[in-house]
Short mmCIF file of C-alpha atoms in Angstrom, two decimals:
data_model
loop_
_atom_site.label_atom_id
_atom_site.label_comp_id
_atom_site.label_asym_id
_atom_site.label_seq_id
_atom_site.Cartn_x
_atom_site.Cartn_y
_atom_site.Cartn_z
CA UNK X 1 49.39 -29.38 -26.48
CA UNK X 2 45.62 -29.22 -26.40
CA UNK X 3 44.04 -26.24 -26.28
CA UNK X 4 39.87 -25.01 -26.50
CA UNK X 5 39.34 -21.46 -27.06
CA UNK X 6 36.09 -19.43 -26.66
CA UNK X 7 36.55 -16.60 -28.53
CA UNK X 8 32.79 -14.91 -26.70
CA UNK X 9 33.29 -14.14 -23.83
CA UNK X 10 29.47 -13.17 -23.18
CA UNK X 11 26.78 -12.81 -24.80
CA UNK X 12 23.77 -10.76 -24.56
CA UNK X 13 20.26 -11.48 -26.56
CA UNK X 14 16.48 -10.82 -26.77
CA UNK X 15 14.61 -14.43 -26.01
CA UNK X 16 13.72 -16.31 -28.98
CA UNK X 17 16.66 -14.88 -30.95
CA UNK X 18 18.69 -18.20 -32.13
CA UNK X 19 22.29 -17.73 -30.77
CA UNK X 20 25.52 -19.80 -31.70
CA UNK X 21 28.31 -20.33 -29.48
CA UNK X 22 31.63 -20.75 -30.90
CA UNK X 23 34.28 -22.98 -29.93
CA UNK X 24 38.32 -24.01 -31.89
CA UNK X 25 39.83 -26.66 -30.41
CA UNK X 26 43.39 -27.59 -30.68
CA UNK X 27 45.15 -31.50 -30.41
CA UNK X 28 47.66 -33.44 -31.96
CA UNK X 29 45.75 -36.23 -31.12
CA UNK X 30 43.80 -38.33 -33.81
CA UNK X 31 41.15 -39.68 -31.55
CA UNK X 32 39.80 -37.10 -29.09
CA UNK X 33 36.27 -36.36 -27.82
CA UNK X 34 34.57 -32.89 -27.68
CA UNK X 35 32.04 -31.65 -24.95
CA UNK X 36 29.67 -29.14 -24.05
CA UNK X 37 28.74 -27.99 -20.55
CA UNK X 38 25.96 -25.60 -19.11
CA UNK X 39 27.04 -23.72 -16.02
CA UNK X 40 23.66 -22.70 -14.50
CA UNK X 41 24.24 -20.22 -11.17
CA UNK X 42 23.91 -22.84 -8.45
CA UNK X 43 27.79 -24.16 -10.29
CA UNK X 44 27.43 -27.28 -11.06
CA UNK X 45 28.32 -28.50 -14.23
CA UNK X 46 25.24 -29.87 -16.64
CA UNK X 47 26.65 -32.51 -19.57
CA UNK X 48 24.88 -31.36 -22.99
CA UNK X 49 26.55 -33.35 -25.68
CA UNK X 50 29.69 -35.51 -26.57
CA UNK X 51 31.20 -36.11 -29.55
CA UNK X 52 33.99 -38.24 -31.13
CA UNK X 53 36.26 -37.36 -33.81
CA UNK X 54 35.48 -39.71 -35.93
CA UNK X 55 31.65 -38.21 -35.97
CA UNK X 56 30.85 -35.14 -38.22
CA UNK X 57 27.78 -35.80 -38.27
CA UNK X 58 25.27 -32.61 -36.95
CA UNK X 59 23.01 -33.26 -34.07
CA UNK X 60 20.08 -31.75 -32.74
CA UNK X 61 18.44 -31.88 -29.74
CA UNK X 62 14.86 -30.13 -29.24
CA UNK X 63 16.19 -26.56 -29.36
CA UNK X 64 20.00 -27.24 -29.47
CA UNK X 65 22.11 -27.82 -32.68
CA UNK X 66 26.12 -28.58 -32.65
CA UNK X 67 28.00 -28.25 -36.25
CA UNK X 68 31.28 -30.37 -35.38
CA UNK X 69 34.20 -29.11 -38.50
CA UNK X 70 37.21 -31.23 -38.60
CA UNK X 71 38.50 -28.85 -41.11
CA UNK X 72 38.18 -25.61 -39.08
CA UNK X 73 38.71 -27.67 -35.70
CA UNK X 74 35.56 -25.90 -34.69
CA UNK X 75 32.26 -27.71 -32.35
CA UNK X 76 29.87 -24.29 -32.44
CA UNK X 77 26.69 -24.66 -30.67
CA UNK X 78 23.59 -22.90 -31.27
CA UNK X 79 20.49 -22.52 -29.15
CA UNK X 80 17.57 -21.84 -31.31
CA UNK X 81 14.56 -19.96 -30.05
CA UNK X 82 16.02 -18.77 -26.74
CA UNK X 83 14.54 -18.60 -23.43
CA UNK X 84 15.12 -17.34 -20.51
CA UNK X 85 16.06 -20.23 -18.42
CA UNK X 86 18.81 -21.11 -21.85
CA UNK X 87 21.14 -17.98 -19.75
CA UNK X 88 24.27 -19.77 -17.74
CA UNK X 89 27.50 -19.89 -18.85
CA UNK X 90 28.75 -22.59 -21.31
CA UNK X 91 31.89 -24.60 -21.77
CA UNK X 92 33.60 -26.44 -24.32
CA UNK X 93 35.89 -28.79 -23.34
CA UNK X 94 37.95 -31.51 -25.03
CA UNK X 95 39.58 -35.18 -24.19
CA UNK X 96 42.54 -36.71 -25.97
CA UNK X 97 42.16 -40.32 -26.83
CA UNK X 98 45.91 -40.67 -25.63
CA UNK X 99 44.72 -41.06 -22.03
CA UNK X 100 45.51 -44.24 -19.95
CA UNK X 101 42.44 -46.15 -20.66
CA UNK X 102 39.06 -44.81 -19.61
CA UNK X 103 40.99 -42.48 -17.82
CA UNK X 104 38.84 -39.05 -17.38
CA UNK X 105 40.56 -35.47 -17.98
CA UNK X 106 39.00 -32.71 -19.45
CA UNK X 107 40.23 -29.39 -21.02
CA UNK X 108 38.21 -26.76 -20.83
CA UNK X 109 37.77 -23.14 -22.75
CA UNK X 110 37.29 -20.13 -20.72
CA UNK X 111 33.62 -20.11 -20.80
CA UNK X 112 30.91 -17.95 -22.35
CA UNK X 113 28.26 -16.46 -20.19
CA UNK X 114 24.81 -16.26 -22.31
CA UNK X 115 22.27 -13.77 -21.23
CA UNK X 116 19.01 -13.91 -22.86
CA UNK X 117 16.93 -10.92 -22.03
CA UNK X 118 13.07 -10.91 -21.74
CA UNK C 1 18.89 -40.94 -8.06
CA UNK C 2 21.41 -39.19 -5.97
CA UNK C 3 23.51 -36.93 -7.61
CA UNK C 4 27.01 -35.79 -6.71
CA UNK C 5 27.77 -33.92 -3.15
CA UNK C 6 30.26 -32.36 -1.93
CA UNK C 7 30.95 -31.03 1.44
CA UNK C 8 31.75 -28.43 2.72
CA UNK C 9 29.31 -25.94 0.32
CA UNK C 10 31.33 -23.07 1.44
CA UNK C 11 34.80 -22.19 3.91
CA UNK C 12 36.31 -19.74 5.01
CA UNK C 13 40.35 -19.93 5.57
CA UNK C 14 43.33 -17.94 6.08
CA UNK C 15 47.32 -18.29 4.66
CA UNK C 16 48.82 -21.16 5.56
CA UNK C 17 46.00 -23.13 7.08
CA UNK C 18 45.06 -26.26 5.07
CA UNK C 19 41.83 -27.15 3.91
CA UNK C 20 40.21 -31.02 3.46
CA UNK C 21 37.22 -31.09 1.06
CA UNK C 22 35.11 -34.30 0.47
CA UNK C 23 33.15 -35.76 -2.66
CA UNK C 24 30.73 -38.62 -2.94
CA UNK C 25 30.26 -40.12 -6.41
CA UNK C 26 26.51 -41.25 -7.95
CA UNK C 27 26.08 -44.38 -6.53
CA UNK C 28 28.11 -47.18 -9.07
CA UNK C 29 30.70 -44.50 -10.24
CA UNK C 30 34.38 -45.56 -9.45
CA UNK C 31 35.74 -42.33 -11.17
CA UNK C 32 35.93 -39.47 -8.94
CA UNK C 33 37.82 -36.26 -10.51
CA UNK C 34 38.70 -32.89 -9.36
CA UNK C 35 38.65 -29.57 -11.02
CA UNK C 36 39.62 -25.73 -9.89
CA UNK C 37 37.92 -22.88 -11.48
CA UNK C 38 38.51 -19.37 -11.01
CA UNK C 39 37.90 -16.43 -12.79
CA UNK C 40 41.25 -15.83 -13.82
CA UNK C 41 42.15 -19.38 -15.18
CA UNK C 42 38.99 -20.73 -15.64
CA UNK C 43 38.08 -24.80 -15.29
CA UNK C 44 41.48 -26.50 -14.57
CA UNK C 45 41.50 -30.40 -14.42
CA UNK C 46 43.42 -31.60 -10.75
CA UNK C 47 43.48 -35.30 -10.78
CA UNK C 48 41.74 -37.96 -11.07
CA UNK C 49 40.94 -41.17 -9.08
CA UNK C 50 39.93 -44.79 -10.10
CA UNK C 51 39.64 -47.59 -7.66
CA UNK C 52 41.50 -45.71 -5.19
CA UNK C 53 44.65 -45.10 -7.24
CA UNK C 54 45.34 -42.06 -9.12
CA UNK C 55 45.17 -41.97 -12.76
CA UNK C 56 45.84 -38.62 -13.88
CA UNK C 57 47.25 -35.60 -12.72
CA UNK C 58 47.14 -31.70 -13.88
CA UNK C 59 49.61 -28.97 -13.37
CA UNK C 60 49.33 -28.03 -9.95
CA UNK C 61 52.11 -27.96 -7.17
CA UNK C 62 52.22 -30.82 -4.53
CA UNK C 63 50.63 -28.83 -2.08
CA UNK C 64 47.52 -30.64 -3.81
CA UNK C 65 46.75 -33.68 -2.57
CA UNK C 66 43.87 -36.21 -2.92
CA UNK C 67 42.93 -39.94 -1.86
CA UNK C 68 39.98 -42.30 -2.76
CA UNK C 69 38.15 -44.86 -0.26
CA UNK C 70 37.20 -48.46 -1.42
CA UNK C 71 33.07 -46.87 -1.47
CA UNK C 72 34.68 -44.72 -4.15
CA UNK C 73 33.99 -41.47 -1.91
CA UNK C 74 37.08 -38.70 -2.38
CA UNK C 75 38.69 -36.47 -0.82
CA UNK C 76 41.32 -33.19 -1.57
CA UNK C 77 43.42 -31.81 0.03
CA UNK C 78 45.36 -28.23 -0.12
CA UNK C 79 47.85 -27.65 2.48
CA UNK C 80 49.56 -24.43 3.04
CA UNK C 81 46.93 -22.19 1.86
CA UNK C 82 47.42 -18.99 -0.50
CA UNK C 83 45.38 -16.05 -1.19
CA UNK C 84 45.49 -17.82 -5.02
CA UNK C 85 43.83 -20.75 -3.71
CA UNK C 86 40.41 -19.19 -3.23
CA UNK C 87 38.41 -21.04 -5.92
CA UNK C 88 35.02 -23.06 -6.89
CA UNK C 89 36.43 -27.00 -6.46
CA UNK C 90 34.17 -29.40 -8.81
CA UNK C 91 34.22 -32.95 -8.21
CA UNK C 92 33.05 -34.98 -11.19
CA UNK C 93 32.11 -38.68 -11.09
CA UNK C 94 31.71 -41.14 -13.94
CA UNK C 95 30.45 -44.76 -14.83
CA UNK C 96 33.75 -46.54 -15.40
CA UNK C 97 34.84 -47.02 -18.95
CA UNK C 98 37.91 -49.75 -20.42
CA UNK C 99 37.37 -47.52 -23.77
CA UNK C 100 36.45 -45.05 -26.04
CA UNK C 101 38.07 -41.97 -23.63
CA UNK C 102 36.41 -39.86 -21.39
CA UNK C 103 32.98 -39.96 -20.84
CA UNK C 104 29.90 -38.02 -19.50
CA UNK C 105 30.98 -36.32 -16.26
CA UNK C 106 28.68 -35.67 -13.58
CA UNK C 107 29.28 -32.64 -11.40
CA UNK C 108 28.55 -31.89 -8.28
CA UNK C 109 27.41 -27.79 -7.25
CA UNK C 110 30.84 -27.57 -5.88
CA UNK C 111 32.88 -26.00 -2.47
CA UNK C 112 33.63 -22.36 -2.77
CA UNK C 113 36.90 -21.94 -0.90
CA UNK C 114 38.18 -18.53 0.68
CA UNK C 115 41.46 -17.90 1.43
CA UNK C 116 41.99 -15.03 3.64
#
């Protein structure tokens, strides 16, 4: 069965600290798709990134960075410089290629909240 | 360009009463899915629609109900309400894909339900 697990539950830091949010995924699938989500207070749900399997390749996007391990089934996502306005909570969530065809389902983990202090 | 609404923002209900929430997709999304969160069991997928037929369906008891309309708009359903019900519902729309799995998901701000 598949499975995302947050370990942090929250997270507290001074701004412009660089902070990494973890995330372990589990499938049996071969083909599968990992997410990340921002949860800001007004609740909806902001897409940051998404990433096949078959790319291990890093990203980076201004101040956000995502190391994708197939060996440790681990996406971690870290915020570099932190602000203020970086504090929400973030999910990880994951898709199994098995789905009907463009079908839509994620799995989320439970969340971390980031709080990044003035 | 108009993002994804739902209505009602918030509701009040009490135990056994049943509850009708709506969801209108971005304008040219055909997928319309539903998602419960709570603090307890965090984000948990409902179903999902595609040209008014479901596709998918999580782990939740019949009680649960949605439909779609031909302009795509959605619709749940909870009948029977319980205090357990009281949650954020997310509806999530998407550009329709024929591969390469799930795609980006846009939410909308959700309806916080009360069960009372």
């Amino acid at each position: 069965a598949q499975k995302v697990t947050q370990a942090q539950t929250e997270i507290s830091v001074v701004e412009k600290e660089d902070v990494t949010l973890d995330c372990v995924y589990e499938t049996r699938d071969t083909t599968y798709y990992l997410f990340w989500y921002k949860q800001p207070p007004s609740g909806e749900l902001v897409f940051l990134i998404r990433r096949n399997s078959f790319d291990e390749q890093n990203e980076i996007s201004g101040r956000y960075s995502w190391n994708f391990q197939k060996s440790t089934s681990s996406f971690n996502f870290t915020i570099t410089a932190s602000q203020v306005v970086d504090s929400a909570v973030y999910f990880c969530a994951l898709s199994e290629g098995s789905l009907i065809q463009g079908a839509q389902k994620l799995v989320f983990g439970q969340g971390t909240r980031l709080t990044i202090n003035p | 360009k108009a993002g994804v609404t739902q209505t009602p923002r918030y509701l009040i209900k009490t135990r056994g009463q049943q509850v009708t929430l709506s969801c209108s997709p971005i304008s040219g999304h055909r997928s319309v899915s539903w998602y419960q969160q709570t603090p307890g069991q965090g984000l948990q997928f409902l179903f999902e629609y595609f040209s008014e037929t479901q596709r998918n369906k999580g782990n939740f008891p019949g009680r649960f109900s949605g439909r779609q309309f031909s302009n795509s708009r959605s619709e749940m359903n909870v009948s029977t309400l319980e205090l357990g019900d009281s949650a954020l519902y997310l509806c999530a729309s998407s550009f329709h894909r024929t591969s390469g799995g799930t795609g980006e998901l846009f939410f909308g701000e959700g309806s916080r339900l009360t069960v009372l």
